[in-house]
Short mmCIF file of C-alpha atoms in Angstrom, two decimals:
data_model
loop_
_atom_site.label_atom_id
_atom_site.label_comp_id
_atom_site.label_asym_id
_atom_site.label_seq_id
_atom_site.Cartn_x
_atom_site.Cartn_y
_atom_site.Cartn_z
CA UNK D 1 87.26 -97.12 -180.61
CA UNK D 2 89.12 -96.36 -177.39
CA UNK D 3 87.04 -100.09 -176.29
CA UNK D 4 88.33 -103.30 -176.84
CA UNK D 5 85.19 -104.83 -177.01
CA UNK D 6 85.22 -104.92 -181.26
CA UNK D 7 81.70 -105.26 -183.84
CA UNK D 8 82.59 -108.51 -185.10
CA UNK D 9 82.06 -109.94 -180.59
CA UNK D 10 79.07 -106.92 -179.80
CA UNK D 11 76.89 -108.57 -183.77
CA UNK D 12 77.51 -111.94 -182.15
CA UNK D 13 76.36 -111.08 -178.43
CA UNK D 14 73.27 -109.09 -179.03
CA UNK D 15 72.62 -111.90 -181.74
CA UNK D 16 73.49 -114.94 -178.59
CA UNK D 17 70.76 -112.49 -177.12
CA UNK D 18 68.63 -111.70 -178.93
CA UNK D 19 67.89 -115.25 -179.52
CA UNK D 20 67.43 -116.71 -176.83
CA UNK D 21 65.00 -114.41 -176.01
CA UNK D 22 62.87 -115.73 -179.12
CA UNK D 23 63.07 -119.66 -178.39
CA UNK D 24 62.03 -118.45 -174.66
CA UNK D 25 58.28 -119.10 -175.70
CA UNK D 26 59.53 -122.88 -176.68
CA UNK D 27 59.59 -124.90 -173.28
CA UNK D 28 56.01 -123.60 -172.98
CA UNK D 29 54.73 -126.41 -175.21
CA UNK D 30 55.41 -130.26 -174.13
CA UNK D 31 55.21 -131.14 -178.94
CA UNK D 32 58.39 -128.80 -179.35
CA UNK D 33 59.98 -129.70 -175.63
CA UNK D 34 60.02 -133.24 -177.82
CA UNK D 35 60.92 -132.33 -180.40
CA UNK D 36 64.14 -130.28 -178.96
CA UNK D 37 64.82 -133.64 -177.13
CA UNK D 38 64.83 -135.92 -179.49
CA UNK D 39 67.26 -133.79 -181.48
CA UNK D 40 69.45 -133.49 -179.04
CA UNK D 41 69.84 -137.31 -178.68
CA UNK D 42 70.31 -137.91 -182.44
CA UNK D 43 73.21 -134.99 -182.25
CA UNK D 44 74.88 -137.03 -179.42
CA UNK D 45 74.21 -139.50 -180.98
CA UNK D 46 76.67 -139.19 -184.29
CA UNK D 47 78.96 -137.54 -181.57
CA UNK D 48 82.81 -138.89 -181.26
CA UNK D 49 84.88 -138.02 -177.70
CA UNK D 50 82.55 -136.07 -177.44
CA UNK D 51 82.83 -133.35 -179.46
CA UNK D 52 79.48 -133.31 -181.71
CA UNK D 53 78.91 -133.46 -185.82
CA UNK D 54 78.80 -129.61 -186.56
CA UNK D 55 77.32 -131.36 -190.11
CA UNK D 56 74.23 -132.98 -189.27
CA UNK D 57 73.31 -129.98 -186.97
CA UNK D 58 73.14 -127.57 -189.10
CA UNK D 59 71.54 -129.67 -191.57
CA UNK D 60 69.15 -131.24 -188.80
CA UNK D 61 67.81 -128.17 -187.35
CA UNK D 62 67.23 -126.34 -190.58
CA UNK D 63 64.79 -129.06 -191.28
CA UNK D 64 62.74 -128.39 -187.64
CA UNK D 65 60.04 -126.84 -187.79
CA UNK D 66 60.01 -125.26 -184.46
CA UNK D 67 63.72 -123.86 -185.71
CA UNK D 68 62.01 -121.94 -188.81
CA UNK D 69 59.19 -120.76 -187.21
CA UNK D 70 61.88 -119.49 -184.71
CA UNK D 71 64.50 -118.31 -187.72
CA UNK D 72 61.31 -116.93 -190.16
CA UNK D 73 61.36 -113.15 -188.07
CA UNK D 74 65.09 -113.17 -187.19
CA UNK D 75 66.63 -114.09 -190.94
CA UNK D 76 66.29 -110.64 -192.73
CA UNK D 77 68.83 -108.61 -189.66
CA UNK D 78 71.20 -112.61 -189.93
CA UNK D 79 70.39 -114.17 -193.04
CA UNK D 80 74.48 -112.94 -193.61
CA UNK D 81 74.89 -114.99 -190.05
CA UNK D 82 73.63 -118.64 -190.46
CA UNK D 83 75.38 -120.15 -189.43
CA UNK D 84 76.48 -118.68 -186.34
CA UNK D 85 72.92 -118.01 -185.32
CA UNK D 86 71.98 -121.48 -185.76
CA UNK D 87 74.79 -122.89 -183.74
CA UNK D 88 73.28 -119.98 -180.58
CA UNK D 89 68.88 -122.03 -181.60
CA UNK D 90 71.54 -125.48 -180.46
CA UNK D 91 73.08 -124.43 -178.57
CA UNK D 92 69.93 -123.11 -176.47
CA UNK D 93 68.16 -126.68 -177.49
CA UNK D 94 71.34 -128.44 -175.29
CA UNK D 95 70.88 -126.39 -172.58
CA UNK D 96 66.68 -126.98 -172.47
CA UNK D 97 67.87 -130.44 -172.65
CA UNK D 98 70.16 -130.64 -169.95
CA UNK D 99 67.81 -128.86 -167.19
CA UNK D 100 65.04 -131.12 -169.12
CA UNK D 101 67.75 -134.38 -167.75
CA UNK D 102 68.28 -133.41 -164.85
CA UNK D 103 63.95 -132.71 -163.70
CA UNK D 104 62.69 -135.53 -165.55
CA UNK D 105 65.42 -138.09 -165.47
CA UNK D 106 67.40 -137.18 -162.42
CA UNK D 107 64.65 -135.21 -160.43
CA UNK D 108 67.20 -132.93 -159.19
CA UNK D 109 66.90 -129.04 -159.72
CA UNK D 110 69.67 -128.45 -161.79
CA UNK D 111 71.10 -125.64 -159.89
CA UNK D 112 70.32 -126.94 -156.84
CA UNK D 113 72.54 -129.29 -157.87
CA UNK D 114 75.36 -126.45 -159.66
CA UNK D 115 75.11 -125.65 -156.11
CA UNK D 116 76.24 -128.49 -154.07
CA UNK D 117 78.31 -129.48 -157.35
CA UNK D 118 80.88 -125.81 -156.45
CA UNK D 119 80.62 -126.38 -152.19
CA UNK D 120 82.23 -130.17 -152.92
CA UNK D 121 85.03 -128.60 -155.85
CA UNK D 122 85.80 -125.50 -152.54
CA UNK D 123 85.92 -127.99 -150.18
CA UNK D 124 88.45 -130.70 -152.29
CA UNK D 125 90.56 -127.82 -153.13
CA UNK D 126 93.48 -128.28 -151.43
CA UNK D 127 94.23 -124.67 -151.68
CA UNK D 128 94.18 -122.53 -148.04
CA UNK D 129 89.67 -121.21 -148.83
CA UNK D 130 89.19 -117.62 -148.74
CA UNK D 131 86.82 -115.46 -145.99
CA UNK D 132 84.41 -114.15 -148.51
CA UNK D 133 82.97 -111.40 -146.19
CA UNK D 134 86.17 -110.33 -144.98
CA UNK D 135 87.84 -110.51 -149.36
CA UNK D 136 84.02 -109.17 -150.14
CA UNK D 137 85.09 -106.03 -148.12
CA UNK D 138 88.04 -105.82 -149.38
CA UNK D 139 86.62 -105.90 -152.86
CA UNK D 140 84.58 -102.96 -151.94
CA UNK D 141 87.58 -100.73 -150.11
CA UNK D 142 90.31 -101.29 -152.63
CA UNK D 143 86.90 -100.31 -155.40
CA UNK D 144 86.06 -96.76 -152.84
CA UNK D 145 90.38 -95.44 -152.63
CA UNK D 146 90.52 -96.60 -156.76
CA UNK D 147 92.84 -99.63 -156.34
CA UNK D 148 90.88 -101.08 -159.65
CA UNK D 149 93.54 -103.55 -160.03
CA UNK D 150 93.98 -105.02 -156.40
CA UNK D 151 89.67 -105.25 -156.41
CA UNK D 152 90.18 -107.39 -159.75
CA UNK D 153 92.19 -110.04 -157.76
CA UNK D 154 89.77 -110.08 -155.11
CA UNK D 155 86.54 -110.33 -157.34
CA UNK D 156 88.58 -113.54 -159.33
CA UNK D 157 89.15 -114.86 -156.20
CA UNK D 158 85.47 -114.79 -154.85
CA UNK D 159 83.85 -115.59 -158.85
CA UNK D 160 85.41 -118.60 -158.86
CA UNK D 161 84.81 -119.67 -155.32
CA UNK D 162 81.45 -118.60 -155.46
CA UNK D 163 80.20 -118.33 -159.10
CA UNK D 164 76.38 -118.03 -158.74
CA UNK D 165 76.53 -114.94 -156.98
CA UNK D 166 75.27 -112.27 -159.63
CA UNK D 167 76.81 -109.09 -156.96
CA UNK D 168 80.58 -110.64 -157.61
CA UNK D 169 80.00 -110.52 -160.66
CA UNK D 170 79.41 -107.08 -160.57
CA UNK D 171 81.37 -105.67 -159.30
CA UNK D 172 84.62 -107.49 -160.76
CA UNK D 173 82.67 -105.18 -164.27
CA UNK D 174 82.93 -102.30 -161.93
CA UNK D 175 86.50 -103.60 -161.82
CA UNK D 176 88.00 -103.58 -165.48
CA UNK D 177 84.96 -100.80 -165.98
CA UNK D 178 87.53 -98.31 -163.69
CA UNK D 179 91.06 -100.78 -165.72
CA UNK D 180 89.14 -98.94 -168.89
CA UNK D 181 88.02 -103.33 -169.39
CA UNK D 182 85.52 -102.73 -171.95
CA UNK D 183 84.81 -106.27 -172.65
CA UNK D 184 85.84 -107.93 -169.41
CA UNK D 185 82.63 -105.64 -167.65
CA UNK D 186 80.41 -105.67 -169.46
CA UNK D 187 81.11 -110.00 -170.19
CA UNK D 188 80.23 -110.11 -166.20
CA UNK D 189 77.50 -107.11 -166.18
CA UNK D 190 75.63 -109.87 -168.91
CA UNK D 191 75.99 -112.72 -165.66
CA UNK D 192 75.28 -110.77 -163.15
CA UNK D 193 72.56 -109.22 -165.00
CA UNK D 194 71.64 -113.09 -165.49
CA UNK D 195 71.99 -114.06 -162.35
CA UNK D 196 69.58 -111.02 -161.28
CA UNK D 197 67.36 -109.75 -162.65
CA UNK D 198 65.79 -106.96 -160.14
CA UNK D 199 68.64 -105.33 -159.28
CA UNK D 200 68.77 -101.07 -160.82
CA UNK D 201 73.08 -101.49 -159.83
CA UNK D 202 73.37 -103.50 -162.42
CA UNK D 203 70.96 -102.01 -165.18
CA UNK D 204 73.06 -99.32 -164.19
CA UNK D 205 76.02 -100.67 -164.82
CA UNK D 206 74.67 -102.16 -168.54
CA UNK D 207 73.69 -98.10 -168.73
CA UNK D 208 77.19 -97.54 -168.00
CA UNK D 209 78.72 -99.75 -170.55
CA UNK D 210 76.77 -99.34 -173.37
CA UNK D 211 77.50 -94.88 -173.84
CA UNK D 212 81.22 -96.14 -173.32
CA UNK D 213 79.34 -98.16 -176.59
CA UNK D 214 78.35 -95.33 -178.01
CA UNK D 215 74.56 -97.14 -177.93
CA UNK D 216 73.05 -94.84 -176.57
CA UNK D 217 69.45 -95.74 -176.95
CA UNK D 218 71.03 -99.38 -175.07
CA UNK D 219 71.95 -96.83 -173.11
CA UNK D 220 68.71 -95.41 -172.63
CA UNK D 221 66.35 -98.41 -171.95
CA UNK D 222 68.51 -99.68 -169.17
CA UNK D 223 68.90 -96.38 -167.89
CA UNK D 224 65.03 -96.55 -167.34
CA UNK D 225 65.16 -100.09 -166.17
CA UNK D 226 67.21 -99.46 -163.44
CA UNK D 227 64.66 -96.66 -162.83
CA UNK D 228 62.12 -99.03 -162.63
CA UNK D 229 63.50 -101.40 -159.56
CA UNK D 230 65.99 -97.89 -158.06
CA UNK D 231 64.33 -97.07 -154.65
CA UNK D 232 62.62 -93.18 -154.24
CA UNK D 233 66.17 -91.86 -151.60
CA UNK D 234 68.10 -94.23 -154.45
CA UNK D 235 67.04 -92.31 -157.38
CA UNK D 236 69.92 -89.34 -157.34
CA UNK D 237 72.34 -90.86 -159.86
CA UNK D 238 69.88 -93.19 -161.82
CA UNK D 239 67.86 -90.20 -163.33
CA UNK D 240 71.47 -87.56 -163.62
CA UNK D 241 72.63 -90.84 -165.31
CA UNK D 242 69.62 -90.15 -168.10
CA UNK D 243 69.65 -87.15 -167.62
CA UNK D 244 74.03 -87.47 -169.18
CA UNK D 245 72.57 -89.66 -171.83
CA UNK D 246 69.71 -87.42 -172.88
CA UNK D 247 72.20 -85.05 -173.25
CA UNK D 248 74.47 -87.39 -175.13
CA UNK D 249 72.43 -88.76 -178.20
CA UNK D 250 72.50 -85.06 -178.28
CA UNK D 251 75.48 -84.11 -179.08
CA UNK D 252 78.48 -85.91 -179.53
CA UNK D 253 82.13 -84.02 -179.37
CA UNK D 254 84.35 -84.99 -182.53
CA UNK D 255 87.51 -85.39 -181.18
CA UNK D 256 85.25 -89.23 -180.72
CA UNK D 257 82.80 -88.47 -183.47
CA UNK D 258 86.72 -88.62 -185.61
CA UNK D 259 88.14 -91.89 -183.85
CA UNK D 260 85.25 -93.40 -185.30
CA UNK D 261 85.16 -92.71 -188.57
CA UNK D 262 88.31 -91.98 -189.64
CA UNK D 263 90.91 -93.79 -192.01
CA UNK D 264 94.52 -94.71 -191.43
CA UNK D 265 96.43 -92.01 -191.93
CA UNK D 266 99.49 -92.12 -195.41
CA UNK D 267 102.80 -93.29 -194.28
CA UNK D 268 105.11 -90.74 -193.85
CA UNK D 269 102.84 -87.50 -192.89
CA UNK D 270 103.83 -85.65 -190.12
CA UNK D 271 102.14 -82.82 -190.08
CA UNK D 272 98.85 -81.93 -188.38
CA UNK D 273 95.59 -83.27 -190.44
CA UNK D 274 94.38 -80.25 -191.52
CA UNK D 275 90.15 -79.51 -189.83
CA UNK D 276 87.31 -81.89 -190.39
CA UNK D 277 84.48 -79.58 -192.16
CA UNK D 278 81.84 -80.95 -190.31
CA UNK D 279 79.39 -80.50 -193.96
CA UNK D 280 82.54 -83.30 -194.99
CA UNK D 281 82.07 -85.28 -191.75
CA UNK D 282 78.14 -85.82 -192.60
CA UNK D 283 79.08 -86.79 -195.95
CA UNK D 284 80.88 -89.28 -195.18
CA UNK D 285 78.54 -90.34 -192.52
CA UNK D 286 75.96 -90.62 -195.27
CA UNK D 287 77.73 -92.95 -196.91
CA UNK D 288 78.46 -95.50 -193.95
CA UNK D 289 74.79 -95.41 -193.40
CA UNK D 290 73.85 -96.21 -196.77
CA UNK D 291 76.38 -98.86 -196.86
CA UNK D 292 75.90 -100.43 -193.06
CA UNK D 293 71.50 -100.23 -193.83
CA UNK D 294 71.74 -102.04 -197.37
CA UNK D 295 74.14 -104.97 -196.81
CA UNK D 296 71.58 -105.18 -193.28
CA UNK D 297 74.43 -104.59 -190.40
CA UNK D 298 71.67 -102.81 -188.67
CA UNK D 299 73.97 -102.41 -185.41
CA UNK D 300 76.00 -100.11 -187.30
CA UNK D 301 73.61 -98.48 -189.56
CA UNK D 302 71.49 -97.19 -185.46
CA UNK D 303 75.49 -96.04 -184.43
CA UNK D 304 75.81 -94.52 -187.67
CA UNK D 305 72.40 -92.39 -187.27
CA UNK D 306 72.83 -91.53 -183.75
CA UNK D 307 76.47 -89.88 -184.99
CA UNK D 308 74.58 -88.05 -187.85
CA UNK D 309 72.25 -86.32 -185.41
CA UNK D 310 74.07 -86.02 -183.24
CA UNK D 311 76.57 -84.19 -185.77
CA UNK D 312 72.92 -81.93 -187.55
CA UNK D 313 72.19 -80.89 -183.52
CA UNK D 314 75.88 -80.44 -182.97
CA UNK D 315 76.04 -77.71 -185.92
CA UNK D 316 72.93 -76.63 -187.62
CA UNK D 317 71.73 -78.17 -191.36
CA UNK D 318 73.12 -74.73 -193.20
CA UNK D 319 76.85 -75.74 -191.58
CA UNK D 320 76.48 -78.95 -192.88
CA UNK D 321 74.41 -78.70 -196.09
CA UNK D 322 72.34 -80.87 -194.84
CA UNK D 323 68.60 -80.54 -196.80
CA UNK D 324 64.95 -81.38 -194.30
CA UNK D 325 65.30 -84.51 -197.17
CA UNK D 326 68.32 -85.70 -195.86
CA UNK D 327 66.62 -85.21 -192.28
CA UNK D 328 63.88 -87.11 -193.30
CA UNK D 329 65.53 -89.96 -194.81
CA UNK D 330 68.42 -90.01 -191.23
CA UNK D 331 64.82 -90.61 -189.48
CA UNK D 332 64.07 -93.31 -191.52
CA UNK D 333 66.73 -95.14 -191.95
CA UNK D 334 66.62 -95.22 -187.96
CA UNK D 335 63.75 -96.36 -187.36
CA UNK D 336 63.82 -99.47 -189.51
CA UNK D 337 67.02 -99.69 -187.15
CA UNK D 338 65.57 -99.78 -184.90
CA UNK D 339 63.45 -102.42 -185.20
CA UNK D 340 64.36 -104.74 -187.43
CA UNK D 341 67.11 -104.85 -183.76
CA UNK D 342 63.99 -105.34 -181.81
CA UNK D 343 65.08 -102.37 -180.03
CA UNK D 344 61.80 -99.31 -179.54
CA UNK D 345 60.01 -100.67 -182.01
CA UNK D 346 56.41 -98.69 -180.91
CA UNK D 347 59.47 -95.36 -180.45
CA UNK D 348 60.01 -95.88 -184.03
CA UNK D 349 56.75 -96.70 -185.49
CA UNK D 350 55.50 -93.59 -183.45
CA UNK D 351 58.90 -91.78 -185.33
CA UNK D 352 58.15 -93.47 -189.10
CA UNK D 353 54.27 -92.16 -188.86
CA UNK D 354 55.73 -88.91 -188.97
CA UNK D 355 57.53 -89.33 -192.15
CA UNK D 356 54.29 -90.38 -193.87
CA UNK D 357 52.62 -86.73 -192.71
CA UNK D 358 55.11 -85.04 -194.90
CA UNK D 359 54.52 -87.43 -197.88
CA UNK D 360 58.09 -87.23 -198.67
CA UNK D 361 58.72 -90.95 -198.17
CA UNK D 362 55.86 -93.50 -199.40
CA UNK D 363 58.95 -96.34 -197.84
CA UNK D 364 57.66 -95.16 -194.40
CA UNK D 365 54.26 -96.56 -194.82
CA UNK D 366 56.42 -100.07 -195.93
CA UNK D 367 58.19 -100.20 -192.21
CA UNK D 368 54.81 -99.21 -190.31
CA UNK D 369 53.67 -102.85 -191.36
CA UNK D 370 57.23 -104.42 -190.99
CA UNK D 371 56.93 -103.03 -187.36
CA UNK D 372 53.82 -104.16 -187.11
CA UNK D 373 53.49 -107.35 -188.39
CA UNK D 374 57.23 -107.01 -185.73
CA UNK D 375 54.52 -106.73 -183.20
CA UNK D 376 51.43 -109.18 -184.58
CA UNK D 377 49.52 -106.25 -185.08
CA UNK D 378 48.26 -108.18 -188.81
CA UNK D 379 45.09 -105.57 -188.95
CA UNK D 380 47.27 -102.11 -189.16
CA UNK D 381 50.25 -104.34 -190.98
CA UNK D 382 48.08 -104.87 -193.52
CA UNK D 383 46.42 -101.87 -193.45
CA UNK D 384 49.85 -99.00 -194.26
CA UNK D 385 51.17 -101.42 -196.58
CA UNK D 386 47.84 -101.55 -198.79
CA UNK D 387 48.30 -97.79 -198.73
CA UNK D 388 51.17 -97.89 -199.72
CA UNK D 389 50.89 -100.14 -202.70
CA UNK D 390 47.89 -97.38 -203.42
CA UNK D 391 50.29 -95.32 -203.54
CA UNK D 392 53.00 -96.18 -204.79
CA UNK D 393 51.33 -97.39 -208.14
CA UNK D 394 49.71 -93.96 -208.67
CA UNK D 395 52.62 -91.66 -207.43
CA UNK D 396 56.15 -92.83 -208.80
CA UNK D 397 58.22 -90.79 -206.92
CA UNK D 398 60.28 -92.15 -204.13
CA UNK D 399 62.83 -90.18 -201.43
CA UNK D 400 66.96 -90.48 -202.27
CA UNK D 401 69.74 -88.58 -200.45
CA UNK D 402 70.19 -86.42 -202.27
CA UNK D 403 74.16 -86.14 -200.99
CA UNK D 404 74.37 -89.33 -201.01
CA UNK D 405 76.32 -91.07 -203.88
CA UNK D 406 74.29 -94.55 -203.34
CA UNK D 407 69.93 -94.89 -202.80
CA UNK D 408 67.96 -96.70 -200.17
CA UNK D 409 67.62 -99.90 -201.71
CA UNK D 410 64.22 -100.09 -200.84
CA UNK D 411 63.22 -96.27 -201.72
CA UNK D 412 63.74 -98.00 -205.33
CA UNK D 413 59.42 -97.96 -207.38
CA UNK D 414 59.98 -102.34 -208.42
CA UNK D 415 62.32 -103.15 -205.06
CA UNK D 416 59.73 -101.34 -202.59
CA UNK D 417 56.44 -102.44 -205.07
CA UNK D 418 58.67 -106.50 -204.76
CA UNK D 419 58.94 -105.84 -200.52
CA UNK D 420 55.62 -104.48 -199.97
CA UNK D 421 54.14 -107.33 -201.86
CA UNK D 422 55.74 -110.86 -200.17
CA UNK D 423 54.37 -108.47 -196.56
CA UNK D 424 51.25 -108.59 -197.34
CA UNK D 425 51.90 -112.34 -198.13
CA UNK D 426 52.42 -112.86 -194.31
CA UNK D 427 49.33 -110.48 -192.87
CA UNK D 428 47.88 -113.45 -192.66
CA UNK D 429 47.68 -113.51 -188.99
CA UNK D 430 47.95 -117.32 -188.14
CA UNK D 431 46.00 -118.67 -185.11
CA UNK D 432 45.75 -116.52 -181.44
CA UNK D 433 47.28 -118.52 -178.59
CA UNK D 434 44.60 -116.97 -176.84
CA UNK D 435 40.95 -114.57 -177.24
CA UNK D 436 41.09 -111.40 -174.85
CA UNK D 437 37.08 -111.29 -173.50
CA UNK D 438 37.93 -108.16 -171.34
CA UNK D 439 40.19 -106.44 -173.81
CA UNK D 440 40.11 -102.80 -171.72
CA UNK D 441 44.00 -102.44 -172.35
CA UNK D 442 44.90 -99.14 -174.29
CA UNK D 443 48.56 -100.71 -174.59
CA UNK D 444 46.97 -103.57 -176.48
CA UNK D 445 44.30 -102.32 -179.93
CA UNK D 446 44.70 -106.29 -180.48
CA UNK D 447 42.06 -107.83 -178.62
CA UNK D 448 44.15 -111.36 -179.50
CA UNK D 449 47.03 -112.97 -177.73
CA UNK D 450 51.02 -114.72 -179.73
CA UNK D 451 53.32 -115.73 -177.71
CA UNK D 452 55.15 -115.16 -180.62
CA UNK D 453 54.92 -111.00 -180.29
CA UNK D 454 57.93 -108.97 -178.72
CA UNK D 455 55.78 -107.48 -175.75
CA UNK D 456 54.69 -110.96 -174.99
CA UNK D 457 54.35 -111.56 -171.44
CA UNK D 458 51.95 -114.74 -170.62
CA UNK D 459 48.13 -114.77 -170.40
CA UNK D 460 45.91 -115.41 -167.65
CA UNK D 461 42.75 -118.61 -168.85
CA UNK D 462 40.18 -119.08 -167.18
CA UNK D 463 38.43 -122.95 -167.63
CA UNK D 464 35.26 -123.72 -166.28
CA UNK D 465 33.36 -127.86 -165.49
CA UNK D 466 31.99 -127.65 -168.68
CA UNK D 467 35.90 -126.45 -170.50
CA UNK D 468 34.52 -122.91 -171.33
CA UNK D 469 37.45 -121.94 -172.18
CA UNK D 470 38.42 -117.33 -171.00
CA UNK D 471 42.07 -115.70 -171.76
CA UNK D 472 42.54 -112.40 -170.26
CA UNK D 473 45.86 -109.80 -171.61
CA UNK D 474 47.42 -110.21 -167.80
CA UNK D 475 46.87 -106.05 -166.60
CA UNK D 476 42.74 -107.13 -168.32
CA UNK D 477 43.05 -109.80 -165.69
CA UNK D 478 43.61 -107.57 -162.73
CA UNK D 479 40.88 -104.47 -164.03
CA UNK D 480 38.02 -108.29 -164.54
CA UNK D 481 38.96 -109.35 -160.84
CA UNK D 482 38.75 -105.24 -159.55
CA UNK D 483 34.90 -104.72 -161.88
CA UNK D 484 34.10 -108.55 -160.61
CA UNK D 485 36.20 -110.46 -158.02
CA UNK D 486 33.05 -111.99 -155.95
CA UNK D 487 32.39 -113.70 -159.21
CA UNK D 488 35.61 -115.03 -160.92
CA UNK D 489 35.23 -118.04 -158.58
CA UNK D 490 32.17 -118.99 -160.16
CA UNK D 491 32.91 -122.59 -161.37
CA UNK D 492 29.76 -123.90 -163.07
CA UNK D 493 28.31 -121.07 -166.64
#
């Protein structure tokens, strides 16, 4: 690969992001916050000279109910990295602990405290302070002139002086991009996004990085966010990038494909390697996909599926010697990998529904059950899982890749039967955090509201003087206000 970002580094970064996103809901519950505070207190009581007892911290967090509830939906994806995942949880808990101590004990906003700390540090520096405005202009000029190394030096100086300015990180990421320091650019882009989630430039840059990594689904997701925040008169290059991503998903160069999949050449061979036959390349990709998927490396299987589908699009089914079953199962693995990595679950569900209609892949019912469970749509999940189990027990046929040397684990009848039964046990819905009483949102089929749902964006709760409680989805609340605006201030039922 032409990027310095290793697969292990990328997977670790994605895992931390998924875990943090999932843990945000814990800060809304007083009981959970108390558990977090007590846990960090216990861990720090056993720390020595600033180093924590990691074994104790890992053992303790594994016994916490809040960890078990957060870990359950992530277990299948990250079971083989449970220790690293647990450390991400510990780091999140410590971050929350710090903020609570600053607010609750010291009455200080940590963000403002950090800004003051930086200002004090800069004022006591012996070195000559830089003029931020002049340095910023010089950095931008260097970027425009293609003097990337100079731009990198200037924006690094600005970051050190003003480490909470998202624009400095974004510009330094751009300099690293030009220098092909992709890992450094990726980290700076992440910092820029954390500091400013409303800048279309940050999302545009993130999309550009994911294109470099061959992660076109993520690139598309970032580009859509850029389109959401950009002003109309500046849309042209954002839309152009969207077209580039779309074309890249359909067609991938043979050079890049060969770079991803070729093994090391035998020593002593000086002749040019023979031209790779598309059918051989395709067959090779299939084996890599099955190995990655069966070993729960879903990020890798998703990327390889994109590669295989691009190869079919480029050469056609006949040249690659791929049949309709190959295409069917490629789409199945693509959908399941998207679900397990929490990337565009609704799109993955639609893909599985198309597969289900072919009547050639019973595992599609299992996939739909998993997808709807991830969305906390328990009734839909139960319906598909029950239907899949009935079909499986009446028809023992199942889909295997004809060209593959090994099958997908979950397409084997006995294992599929077991997996469906396991998922059916999860279909008993827990008590919802709220129930929408004026449900009009077509995108949300369920009136129940769950904070743990991936698409959870908060909800509105009204309470009268008699303590009657009424809940709404945010979108449903807007419609309710439009229709009953003159009555919503009533405090008496």
